[in-house]
mmCIF file of C-alpha atoms and ligand atoms in Angstrom:
data_model
loop_
_atom_site.group_PDB
_atom_site.id
_atom_site.type_symbol
_atom_site.label_atom_id
_atom_site.label_comp_id
_atom_site.label_asym_id
_atom_site.label_seq_id
_atom_site.Cartn_x
_atom_site.Cartn_y
_atom_site.Cartn_z
ATOM 1 C CA MET A 24 40.977 8.844 -17.643
ATOM 2 C CA ASN A 25 37.647 10.733 -16.284
ATOM 3 C CA ARG A 26 37.616 13.457 -13.709
ATOM 4 C CA LYS A 27 36.176 11.198 -10.946
ATOM 5 C CA ARG A 28 38.724 8.735 -11.272
ATOM 6 C CA SER A 29 41.388 11.422 -11.573
ATOM 7 C CA VAL A 30 40.647 12.969 -8.330
ATOM 8 C CA LEU A 31 40.287 9.755 -6.520
ATOM 9 C CA SER A 32 43.852 8.401 -7.833
ATOM 10 C CA ALA A 33 45.138 11.538 -6.714
ATOM 11 C CA LEU A 34 43.934 11.171 -3.204
ATOM 12 C CA LEU A 35 44.857 7.513 -3.223
ATOM 13 C CA ALA A 36 48.583 8.539 -4.039
ATOM 14 C CA LEU A 37 48.334 11.037 -1.292
ATOM 15 C CA SER A 38 47.116 8.348 1.281
ATOM 16 C CA LEU A 39 49.842 5.993 0.275
ATOM 17 C CA VAL A 40 52.413 8.572 0.732
ATOM 18 C CA CYS A 41 50.986 9.214 4.316
ATOM 19 C CA ALA A 42 50.866 5.346 4.910
ATOM 20 C CA ALA A 43 54.376 4.915 3.676
ATOM 21 C CA CYS A 44 55.700 7.688 6.123
ATOM 22 C CA GLY A 45 53.601 6.439 9.045
ATOM 23 C CA ILE A 46 51.148 9.098 9.033
ATOM 24 C CA ARG A 47 47.506 7.792 9.546
ATOM 25 C CA THR A 48 44.983 9.002 7.268
ATOM 26 C CA ASN A 49 41.462 8.304 7.545
ATOM 27 C CA LEU A 50 41.108 7.761 3.662
ATOM 28 C CA ALA A 51 40.420 4.036 2.961
ATOM 29 C CA PRO A 52 42.306 3.658 -0.514
ATOM 30 C CA GLU A 53 39.413 3.786 -3.029
ATOM 31 C CA ALA A 54 41.229 1.391 -5.231
ATOM 32 C CA GLU A 55 38.071 0.058 -6.492
ATOM 33 C CA GLU A 56 37.088 3.220 -7.851
ATOM 34 C CA ASP A 57 40.238 3.818 -9.564
ATOM 35 C CA LEU A 58 39.997 0.553 -11.737
ATOM 36 C CA ILE A 59 38.828 0.794 -15.336
ATOM 37 C CA VAL A 60 35.566 -1.007 -15.472
ATOM 38 C CA VAL A 61 35.189 -3.363 -18.535
ATOM 39 C CA GLY A 62 31.993 -5.178 -19.598
ATOM 40 C CA MET A 63 32.752 -7.822 -21.718
ATOM 41 C CA CYS A 64 30.190 -9.918 -23.866
ATOM 42 C CA GLN A 65 31.800 -13.262 -24.858
ATOM 43 C CA VAL A 66 30.064 -15.505 -27.399
ATOM 44 C CA GLY A 67 30.418 -18.618 -25.377
ATOM 45 C CA ALA A 68 32.864 -21.635 -24.950
ATOM 46 C CA GLU A 69 32.028 -23.322 -28.240
ATOM 47 C CA SER A 70 35.570 -23.919 -29.491
ATOM 48 C CA ASP A 71 39.101 -24.176 -28.286
ATOM 49 C CA TRP A 72 39.803 -20.945 -30.032
ATOM 50 C CA ARG A 73 37.004 -19.159 -28.052
ATOM 51 C CA VAL A 74 38.511 -20.470 -24.711
ATOM 52 C CA ALA A 75 41.784 -19.124 -25.789
ATOM 53 C CA ASN A 76 40.483 -15.973 -26.527
ATOM 54 C CA SER A 77 38.595 -15.643 -23.257
ATOM 55 C CA GLU A 78 41.924 -16.613 -21.436
ATOM 56 C CA SER A 79 43.924 -13.866 -23.467
ATOM 57 C CA MET A 80 41.212 -11.140 -21.963
ATOM 58 C CA LYS A 81 41.385 -12.308 -18.518
ATOM 59 C CA THR A 82 44.936 -12.312 -18.491
ATOM 60 C CA VAL A 83 45.328 -8.672 -19.595
ATOM 61 C CA PHE A 84 42.076 -7.179 -17.700
ATOM 62 C CA THR A 85 43.036 -7.756 -14.187
ATOM 63 C CA GLU A 86 43.188 -5.621 -10.958
ATOM 64 C CA GLU A 87 46.864 -5.590 -10.923
ATOM 65 C CA ASN A 88 46.763 -3.971 -14.342
ATOM 66 C CA GLY A 89 44.149 -1.347 -13.347
ATOM 67 C CA TYR A 90 40.804 -3.115 -14.464
ATOM 68 C CA ARG A 91 37.597 -4.406 -13.103
ATOM 69 C CA LEU A 92 36.375 -7.141 -15.729
ATOM 70 C CA LEU A 93 32.880 -7.884 -15.925
ATOM 71 C CA PHE A 94 32.771 -11.158 -17.973
ATOM 72 C CA ASP A 95 29.594 -12.208 -19.451
ATOM 73 C CA ASP A 96 29.380 -15.737 -21.378
ATOM 74 C CA ALA A 97 26.234 -15.706 -23.787
ATOM 75 C CA ARG A 98 26.141 -19.254 -24.327
ATOM 76 C CA GLN A 99 26.096 -18.837 -28.281
ATOM 77 C CA LYS A 100 22.865 -16.616 -28.169
ATOM 78 C CA GLN A 101 22.626 -13.173 -29.313
ATOM 79 C CA GLU A 102 19.629 -12.131 -27.031
ATOM 80 C CA ASN A 103 21.914 -13.005 -24.008
ATOM 81 C CA GLN A 104 24.632 -10.732 -25.535
ATOM 82 C CA ILE A 105 22.229 -7.971 -25.965
ATOM 83 C CA SER A 106 20.797 -8.018 -22.560
ATOM 84 C CA ALA A 107 24.469 -8.110 -21.156
ATOM 85 C CA VAL A 108 25.255 -5.077 -23.046
ATOM 86 C CA ARG A 109 22.132 -3.484 -21.470
ATOM 87 C CA LYS A 110 23.331 -4.614 -17.899
ATOM 88 C CA PHE A 111 26.541 -2.971 -18.675
ATOM 89 C CA ILE A 112 25.016 0.420 -19.758
ATOM 90 C CA GLN A 113 22.959 0.283 -16.377
ATOM 91 C CA GLN A 114 26.132 -0.542 -14.457
ATOM 92 C CA GLN A 115 27.819 2.560 -16.274
ATOM 93 C CA VAL A 116 30.967 0.514 -17.052
ATOM 94 C CA ASP A 117 33.737 2.617 -18.664
ATOM 95 C CA TYR A 118 33.963 0.358 -21.787
ATOM 96 C CA ILE A 119 32.020 -2.529 -23.394
ATOM 97 C CA VAL A 120 33.909 -4.923 -24.960
ATOM 98 C CA LEU A 121 31.685 -7.113 -27.383
ATOM 99 C CA MET A 122 32.633 -10.392 -29.380
ATOM 100 C CA PRO A 123 29.584 -10.234 -31.551
ATOM 101 C CA ILE A 124 28.126 -13.769 -32.154
ATOM 102 C CA SER A 125 26.710 -12.700 -35.759
ATOM 103 C CA GLU A 126 26.748 -9.474 -37.774
ATOM 104 C CA SER A 127 23.051 -8.605 -37.788
ATOM 105 C CA GLY A 128 20.980 -7.185 -35.000
ATOM 106 C CA TRP A 129 23.001 -4.496 -33.210
ATOM 107 C CA ASP A 130 22.185 -1.054 -34.295
ATOM 108 C CA SER A 131 19.613 -0.227 -31.454
ATOM 109 C CA VAL A 132 21.534 -1.842 -28.458
ATOM 110 C CA LEU A 133 24.688 -0.017 -29.677
ATOM 111 C CA GLN A 134 22.963 3.205 -30.033
ATOM 112 C CA GLU A 135 21.825 2.979 -26.524
ATOM 113 C CA ALA A 136 25.476 2.304 -25.463
ATOM 114 C CA LYS A 137 26.471 5.536 -27.675
ATOM 115 C CA GLU A 138 23.736 7.525 -25.976
ATOM 116 C CA ALA A 139 25.217 6.331 -22.606
ATOM 117 C CA GLU A 140 28.766 7.725 -23.788
ATOM 118 C CA ILE A 141 30.207 4.200 -23.108
ATOM 119 C CA PRO A 142 32.638 3.406 -25.982
ATOM 120 C CA VAL A 143 32.290 -0.151 -27.583
ATOM 121 C CA ILE A 144 35.134 -1.978 -28.727
ATOM 122 C CA LEU A 145 34.278 -4.996 -31.174
ATOM 123 C CA VAL A 146 36.729 -8.185 -30.815
ATOM 124 C CA ASP A 147 37.105 -10.936 -33.305
ATOM 125 C CA ARG A 148 33.984 -10.873 -35.597
ATOM 126 C CA MET A 149 32.225 -7.651 -36.942
ATOM 127 C CA VAL A 150 28.936 -6.008 -36.629
ATOM 128 C CA ASP A 151 26.875 -4.938 -39.922
ATOM 129 C CA VAL A 152 25.453 -1.438 -38.677
ATOM 130 C CA ALA A 153 24.678 1.707 -40.620
ATOM 131 C CA ASP A 154 26.620 3.981 -38.565
ATOM 132 C CA GLU A 155 30.199 3.152 -37.974
ATOM 133 C CA GLU A 156 30.404 5.574 -35.136
ATOM 134 C CA LEU A 157 28.434 3.012 -33.100
ATOM 135 C CA TYR A 158 31.776 1.370 -32.262
ATOM 136 C CA ALA A 159 35.304 2.991 -31.312
ATOM 137 C CA ALA A 160 37.270 0.339 -32.857
ATOM 138 C CA HIS A 161 37.455 -3.438 -34.130
ATOM 139 C CA VAL A 162 40.262 -5.837 -33.133
ATOM 140 C CA GLY A 163 39.991 -9.176 -35.070
ATOM 141 C CA SER A 164 40.859 -11.039 -38.223
ATOM 142 C CA ASP A 165 40.656 -10.708 -42.012
ATOM 143 C CA PHE A 166 38.480 -13.854 -42.395
ATOM 144 C CA ARG A 167 38.530 -13.591 -46.270
ATOM 145 C CA ARG A 168 42.342 -13.639 -46.073
ATOM 146 C CA GLU A 169 42.293 -16.649 -44.134
ATOM 147 C CA GLY A 170 40.089 -18.297 -46.791
ATOM 148 C CA ALA A 171 42.169 -17.001 -49.671
ATOM 149 C CA GLN A 172 45.094 -18.623 -48.067
ATOM 150 C CA ALA A 173 43.181 -22.022 -47.690
ATOM 151 C CA VAL A 174 42.063 -21.666 -51.425
ATOM 152 C CA GLN A 175 45.690 -20.968 -52.748
ATOM 153 C CA TRP A 176 46.705 -24.110 -50.991
ATOM 154 C CA ILE A 177 44.061 -26.412 -52.600
ATOM 155 C CA GLU A 178 45.078 -24.974 -55.976
ATOM 156 C CA THR A 179 48.533 -26.227 -55.422
ATOM 157 C CA ALA A 180 47.594 -29.476 -53.724
ATOM 158 C CA CYS A 181 44.965 -30.171 -56.424
ATOM 159 C CA PRO A 182 46.376 -29.003 -59.753
ATOM 160 C CA GLU A 183 43.993 -28.044 -62.502
ATOM 161 C CA THR A 184 43.200 -31.439 -64.296
ATOM 162 C CA GLU A 185 40.139 -32.869 -65.941
ATOM 163 C CA ASP A 186 39.630 -34.902 -62.912
ATOM 164 C CA PRO A 187 37.171 -32.879 -60.608
ATOM 165 C CA VAL A 188 37.911 -31.619 -57.247
ATOM 166 C CA ARG A 189 35.380 -32.803 -54.906
ATOM 167 C CA ILE A 190 34.800 -30.737 -51.960
ATOM 168 C CA ILE A 191 32.464 -30.977 -48.751
ATOM 169 C CA HIS A 192 32.382 -27.508 -47.112
ATOM 170 C CA ILE A 193 31.453 -27.492 -43.459
ATOM 171 C CA GLN A 194 30.297 -23.801 -42.453
ATOM 172 C CA GLY A 195 30.793 -22.083 -39.180
ATOM 173 C CA THR A 196 27.934 -20.461 -37.338
ATOM 174 C CA LEU A 197 25.856 -18.948 -40.072
ATOM 175 C CA GLY A 198 25.929 -14.988 -40.173
ATOM 176 C CA SER A 199 29.087 -14.789 -38.240
ATOM 177 C CA THR A 200 32.071 -12.739 -39.756
ATOM 178 C CA ALA A 201 34.426 -15.626 -39.623
ATOM 179 C CA GLN A 202 31.870 -17.971 -41.562
ATOM 180 C CA LEU A 203 31.068 -15.052 -43.969
ATOM 181 C CA GLY A 204 34.616 -14.674 -44.886
ATOM 182 C CA ARG A 205 35.787 -18.086 -44.987
ATOM 183 C CA THR A 206 32.672 -19.094 -47.132
ATOM 184 C CA ALA A 207 33.083 -16.184 -49.522
ATOM 185 C CA ALA A 208 36.719 -17.235 -50.381
ATOM 186 C CA LEU A 209 35.743 -20.754 -51.111
ATOM 187 C CA GLU A 210 32.656 -20.015 -53.126
ATOM 188 C CA GLU A 211 34.635 -17.399 -55.044
ATOM 189 C CA ALA A 212 37.143 -20.088 -55.972
ATOM 190 C CA VAL A 213 34.525 -22.795 -57.002
ATOM 191 C CA ALA A 214 33.111 -20.395 -59.256
ATOM 192 C CA ARG A 215 36.649 -19.742 -60.797
ATOM 193 C CA HIS A 216 37.508 -23.381 -61.132
ATOM 194 C CA ASP A 217 35.452 -25.580 -63.592
ATOM 195 C CA SER A 218 36.908 -28.802 -62.223
ATOM 196 C CA TRP A 219 35.943 -27.847 -58.486
ATOM 197 C CA GLU A 220 32.635 -29.336 -57.387
ATOM 198 C CA LEU A 221 31.005 -28.406 -54.192
ATOM 199 C CA LEU A 222 29.476 -31.858 -53.279
ATOM 200 C CA SER A 223 27.713 -30.186 -50.320
ATOM 201 C CA GLN A 224 27.691 -27.314 -47.865
ATOM 202 C CA LEU A 225 26.719 -28.218 -44.229
ATOM 203 C CA ASP A 226 26.385 -26.176 -41.145
ATOM 204 C CA GLY A 227 28.767 -27.419 -38.615
ATOM 205 C CA ASP A 228 28.200 -24.234 -36.233
ATOM 206 C CA PHE A 229 31.885 -24.263 -35.275
ATOM 207 C CA THR A 230 31.351 -27.517 -32.961
ATOM 208 C CA GLN A 231 32.839 -30.994 -32.977
ATOM 209 C CA ALA A 232 29.299 -32.495 -32.167
ATOM 210 C CA LYS A 233 27.313 -30.831 -34.784
ATOM 211 C CA THR A 234 29.937 -31.526 -37.578
ATOM 212 C CA TYR A 235 30.186 -35.151 -36.734
ATOM 213 C CA GLU A 236 26.019 -35.176 -36.627
ATOM 214 C CA VAL A 237 25.614 -33.276 -40.285
ATOM 215 C CA LEU A 238 28.786 -35.190 -41.935
ATOM 216 C CA THR A 239 27.750 -38.659 -40.601
ATOM 217 C CA GLU A 240 24.217 -38.011 -42.035
ATOM 218 C CA TYR A 241 25.462 -36.876 -45.148
ATOM 219 C CA LEU A 242 27.991 -39.524 -45.744
ATOM 220 C CA SER A 243 25.279 -42.278 -45.078
ATOM 221 C CA GLY A 244 23.533 -40.978 -48.224
ATOM 222 C CA LEU A 245 26.569 -40.995 -50.717
ATOM 223 C CA PRO A 246 26.762 -43.813 -53.128
ATOM 224 C CA ALA A 247 29.452 -46.385 -51.715
ATOM 225 C CA GLY A 248 33.058 -45.320 -52.714
ATOM 226 C CA GLN A 249 32.082 -41.708 -53.455
ATOM 227 C CA GLU A 250 35.304 -39.762 -54.130
ATOM 228 C CA ILE A 251 36.057 -36.772 -51.778
ATOM 229 C CA ASP A 252 38.935 -34.626 -52.369
ATOM 230 C CA VAL A 253 38.848 -31.866 -49.838
ATOM 231 C CA VAL A 254 36.723 -31.192 -46.616
ATOM 232 C CA TYR A 255 36.961 -27.402 -45.825
ATOM 233 C CA CYS A 256 36.046 -27.050 -42.168
ATOM 234 C CA GLU A 257 35.684 -23.528 -40.777
ATOM 235 C CA ASN A 258 37.391 -23.964 -37.588
ATOM 236 C CA ASP A 259 39.278 -26.935 -35.720
ATOM 237 C CA ASN A 260 36.298 -28.406 -33.832
ATOM 238 C CA GLU A 261 34.573 -28.973 -36.894
ATOM 239 C CA ALA A 262 37.647 -30.789 -38.465
ATOM 240 C CA PHE A 263 37.766 -33.028 -35.461
ATOM 241 C CA GLY A 264 34.114 -34.026 -35.963
ATOM 242 C CA ALA A 265 34.662 -34.299 -39.608
ATOM 243 C CA ILE A 266 37.908 -36.635 -39.238
ATOM 244 C CA GLN A 267 35.794 -38.604 -36.861
ATOM 245 C CA ALA A 268 32.913 -38.984 -39.286
ATOM 246 C CA LEU A 269 34.978 -39.655 -42.319
ATOM 247 C CA GLU A 270 36.941 -42.400 -40.494
ATOM 248 C CA GLU A 271 33.925 -44.046 -39.372
ATOM 249 C CA ASN A 272 32.792 -44.211 -42.766
ATOM 250 C CA GLY A 273 35.729 -45.666 -44.359
ATOM 251 C CA TYR A 274 37.522 -42.615 -45.643
ATOM 252 C CA ALA A 275 41.114 -41.964 -44.898
ATOM 253 C CA CYS A 276 42.193 -38.598 -43.962
ATOM 254 C CA GLY A 277 45.684 -37.227 -45.337
ATOM 255 C CA LYS A 278 46.976 -35.204 -47.896
ATOM 256 C CA ASP A 279 47.075 -38.400 -50.419
ATOM 257 C CA SER A 280 43.455 -39.032 -49.465
ATOM 258 C CA VAL A 281 40.784 -36.897 -48.031
ATOM 259 C CA LYS A 282 42.596 -33.608 -47.605
ATOM 260 C CA VAL A 283 41.044 -31.971 -44.399
ATOM 261 C CA ILE A 284 41.438 -28.078 -44.183
ATOM 262 C CA THR A 285 40.859 -26.234 -40.910
ATOM 263 C CA PHE A 286 40.895 -22.613 -39.516
ATOM 264 C CA ASP A 287 42.219 -21.773 -36.007
ATOM 265 C CA ALA A 288 45.299 -23.872 -35.971
ATOM 266 C CA THR A 289 44.891 -24.405 -32.056
ATOM 267 C CA ARG A 290 47.430 -26.950 -30.480
ATOM 268 C CA ASN A 291 45.195 -29.888 -31.048
ATOM 269 C CA ALA A 292 44.697 -29.043 -34.553
ATOM 270 C CA LEU A 293 48.434 -28.870 -34.932
ATOM 271 C CA LEU A 294 49.061 -32.282 -33.524
ATOM 272 C CA GLU A 295 46.545 -33.543 -35.966
ATOM 273 C CA CYS A 296 48.407 -31.939 -38.735
ATOM 274 C CA MET A 297 51.554 -33.058 -37.807
ATOM 275 C CA LYS A 298 50.265 -36.577 -37.761
ATOM 276 C CA GLY A 299 49.141 -36.123 -41.237
ATOM 277 C CA LYS A 300 45.334 -36.410 -40.522
ATOM 278 C CA ILE A 301 44.870 -32.373 -41.378
ATOM 279 C CA ALA A 302 46.290 -31.245 -44.590
ATOM 280 C CA LEU A 303 46.248 -27.514 -43.677
ATOM 281 C CA ALA A 304 45.644 -25.451 -40.540
ATOM 282 C CA VAL A 305 44.975 -21.803 -41.289
ATOM 283 C CA GLU A 306 45.975 -19.787 -38.032
ATOM 284 C CA CYS A 307 43.387 -17.485 -36.391
ATOM 285 C CA ASN A 308 45.016 -15.636 -33.549
ATOM 286 C CA PRO A 309 42.650 -15.613 -30.422
ATOM 287 C CA LEU A 310 45.187 -13.694 -28.273
ATOM 288 C CA LEU A 311 43.449 -10.401 -28.729
ATOM 289 C CA GLY A 312 43.687 -9.050 -25.270
ATOM 290 C CA PRO A 313 46.730 -7.020 -25.681
ATOM 291 C CA MET A 314 45.545 -5.198 -28.614
ATOM 292 C CA VAL A 315 42.112 -4.342 -27.079
ATOM 293 C CA GLU A 316 43.969 -3.005 -23.942
ATOM 294 C CA ARG A 317 45.954 -0.993 -26.521
ATOM 295 C CA VAL A 318 42.804 0.511 -27.731
ATOM 296 C CA ILE A 319 41.484 1.375 -24.263
ATOM 297 C CA GLN A 320 44.526 3.072 -23.232
ATOM 298 C CA THR A 321 44.366 5.205 -26.477
ATOM 299 C CA ILE A 322 41.022 6.348 -25.527
ATOM 300 C CA GLU A 323 41.971 6.931 -21.979
ATOM 301 C CA ALA A 324 44.939 9.174 -23.290
ATOM 302 C CA GLY A 325 42.188 11.092 -24.896
ATOM 303 C CA GLN A 326 42.985 10.090 -28.428
ATOM 304 C CA VAL A 327 40.817 8.420 -31.106
ATOM 305 C CA PRO A 328 41.897 4.827 -31.866
ATOM 306 C CA VAL A 329 42.593 3.320 -35.479
ATOM 307 C CA LYS A 330 39.243 1.842 -36.369
ATOM 308 C CA HIS A 331 40.326 -1.503 -37.476
ATOM 309 C CA HIS A 332 43.172 -3.530 -35.935
ATOM 310 C CA TYR A 333 43.985 -7.153 -37.757
ATOM 311 C CA VAL A 334 46.152 -9.775 -36.084
ATOM 312 C CA GLU A 335 49.159 -11.441 -38.181
ATOM 313 C CA GLU A 336 47.925 -14.895 -39.262
ATOM 314 C CA ARG A 337 49.799 -17.829 -41.218
ATOM 315 C CA THR A 338 49.256 -21.247 -42.329
ATOM 316 C CA PHE A 339 50.739 -24.671 -41.175
ATOM 317 C CA THR A 340 51.190 -28.086 -43.058
ATOM 318 C CA ALA A 341 52.614 -31.443 -41.541
ATOM 319 C CA GLY A 342 55.972 -30.741 -42.814
ATOM 320 C CA GLU A 343 56.592 -27.450 -40.826
ATOM 321 C CA LEU A 344 55.527 -29.083 -37.246
ATOM 322 C CA THR A 345 57.307 -30.761 -34.567
ATOM 323 C CA GLU A 346 56.425 -31.501 -30.885
ATOM 324 C CA GLU A 347 58.347 -28.736 -29.577
ATOM 325 C CA ILE A 348 57.038 -26.033 -31.955
ATOM 326 C CA ILE A 349 53.453 -27.136 -31.001
ATOM 327 C CA GLN A 350 54.433 -27.027 -27.294
ATOM 328 C CA GLN A 351 55.797 -23.617 -27.659
ATOM 329 C CA ARG A 352 52.575 -22.110 -29.042
ATOM 330 C CA GLU A 353 50.400 -20.224 -26.680
ATOM 331 C CA TYR A 354 47.019 -21.713 -27.684
HETATM 332 C C1 LIG B 426 37.155 -16.751 -35.492
HETATM 333 C C2 LIG B 426 36.308 -17.068 -34.387
HETATM 334 C C3 LIG B 426 35.737 -18.413 -34.642
HETATM 335 C C4 LIG B 426 36.805 -19.226 -34.642
HETATM 336 C C5 LIG B 426 35.958 -20.546 -34.283
HETATM 337 O O1 LIG B 426 37.836 -15.601 -35.245
HETATM 338 O O2 LIG B 426 35.238 -16.216 -34.595
HETATM 339 O O3 LIG B 426 34.676 -18.471 -33.675
HETATM 340 O O4 LIG B 426 37.260 -19.700 -35.844
HETATM 341 C C6 LIG B 426 35.268 -19.745 -32.844
HETATM 342 O O5 LIG B 426 36.730 -21.363 -33.462
HETATM 343 O O6 LIG B 426 33.983 -20.460 -32.482
HETATM 344 ZN ZN1 LIG B 427 41.066 -15.055 -37.603
#
């Protein structure tokens, strides 16, 4: 905790004791000064996952918990994130929490934060910077591992036969760590399996609307009755758009027809999975607030936090899901 806040918190404690024993002091509790000010740069609200991620942060970084949260929604534009970081530097916040929309383009603004001696904590996706000292820690997911879990399931569901495995790949926001990791896992598997055929890679930008649009256009150009075995969607909102486009074009979605794979496994996707429309849901845990707070408390205690913190994630298929399991989930 920095000097300014420790002096003030001592004075605050003193004034509270005086107030408790009825002695009037002229010290208005400077509670505001005692709060840890966190400038948060969120990507946007493009997906159910993102909404749950923001919710998790707002639940943790409250005044009761000792924080003043300054929350910026970049509406999925990196330039908005960069100006928000600059604004937080001017405001001299105590910490900057950044959910970087894409990996590139961060070196200079993170250098400015470093010169202002404001620790930056990366959440969810990563940045590709020359100097790892430009951020204090990263809290997020191992996206290649998520992709590897999906590939493993396809290998089991579509055993190697002379029959090709025809895959349509719907990618997330291009250049985001989640897209890069999930894409790498699939592309490596396609290179490894002669019978796997990548029919097309489409940019769904992690949204339902974009996926519906690009897949509808792609399907309209296919020969009638073209077989599709797997649609690999890099998040739930893409899966919802894909199911809509597939069904409108005469394709059935299910484990014995078009196998739709999704990432995030938010409640709505698990419901589709239980109904059999989504064949596999790979969990991507958005509830990162508590882990970010632990990093801040580590730094407040004068210690150096571990650089990378990964959340535990699993997969779901229809057979494992019931209404109550889904209702119990936090997102
Ligand atoms: C993954 C996160 C991705 C989600 C999408 O951790 O970056 O961004 O998978 C979200 O739903 O839009
Ligand atoms: Zn994840």
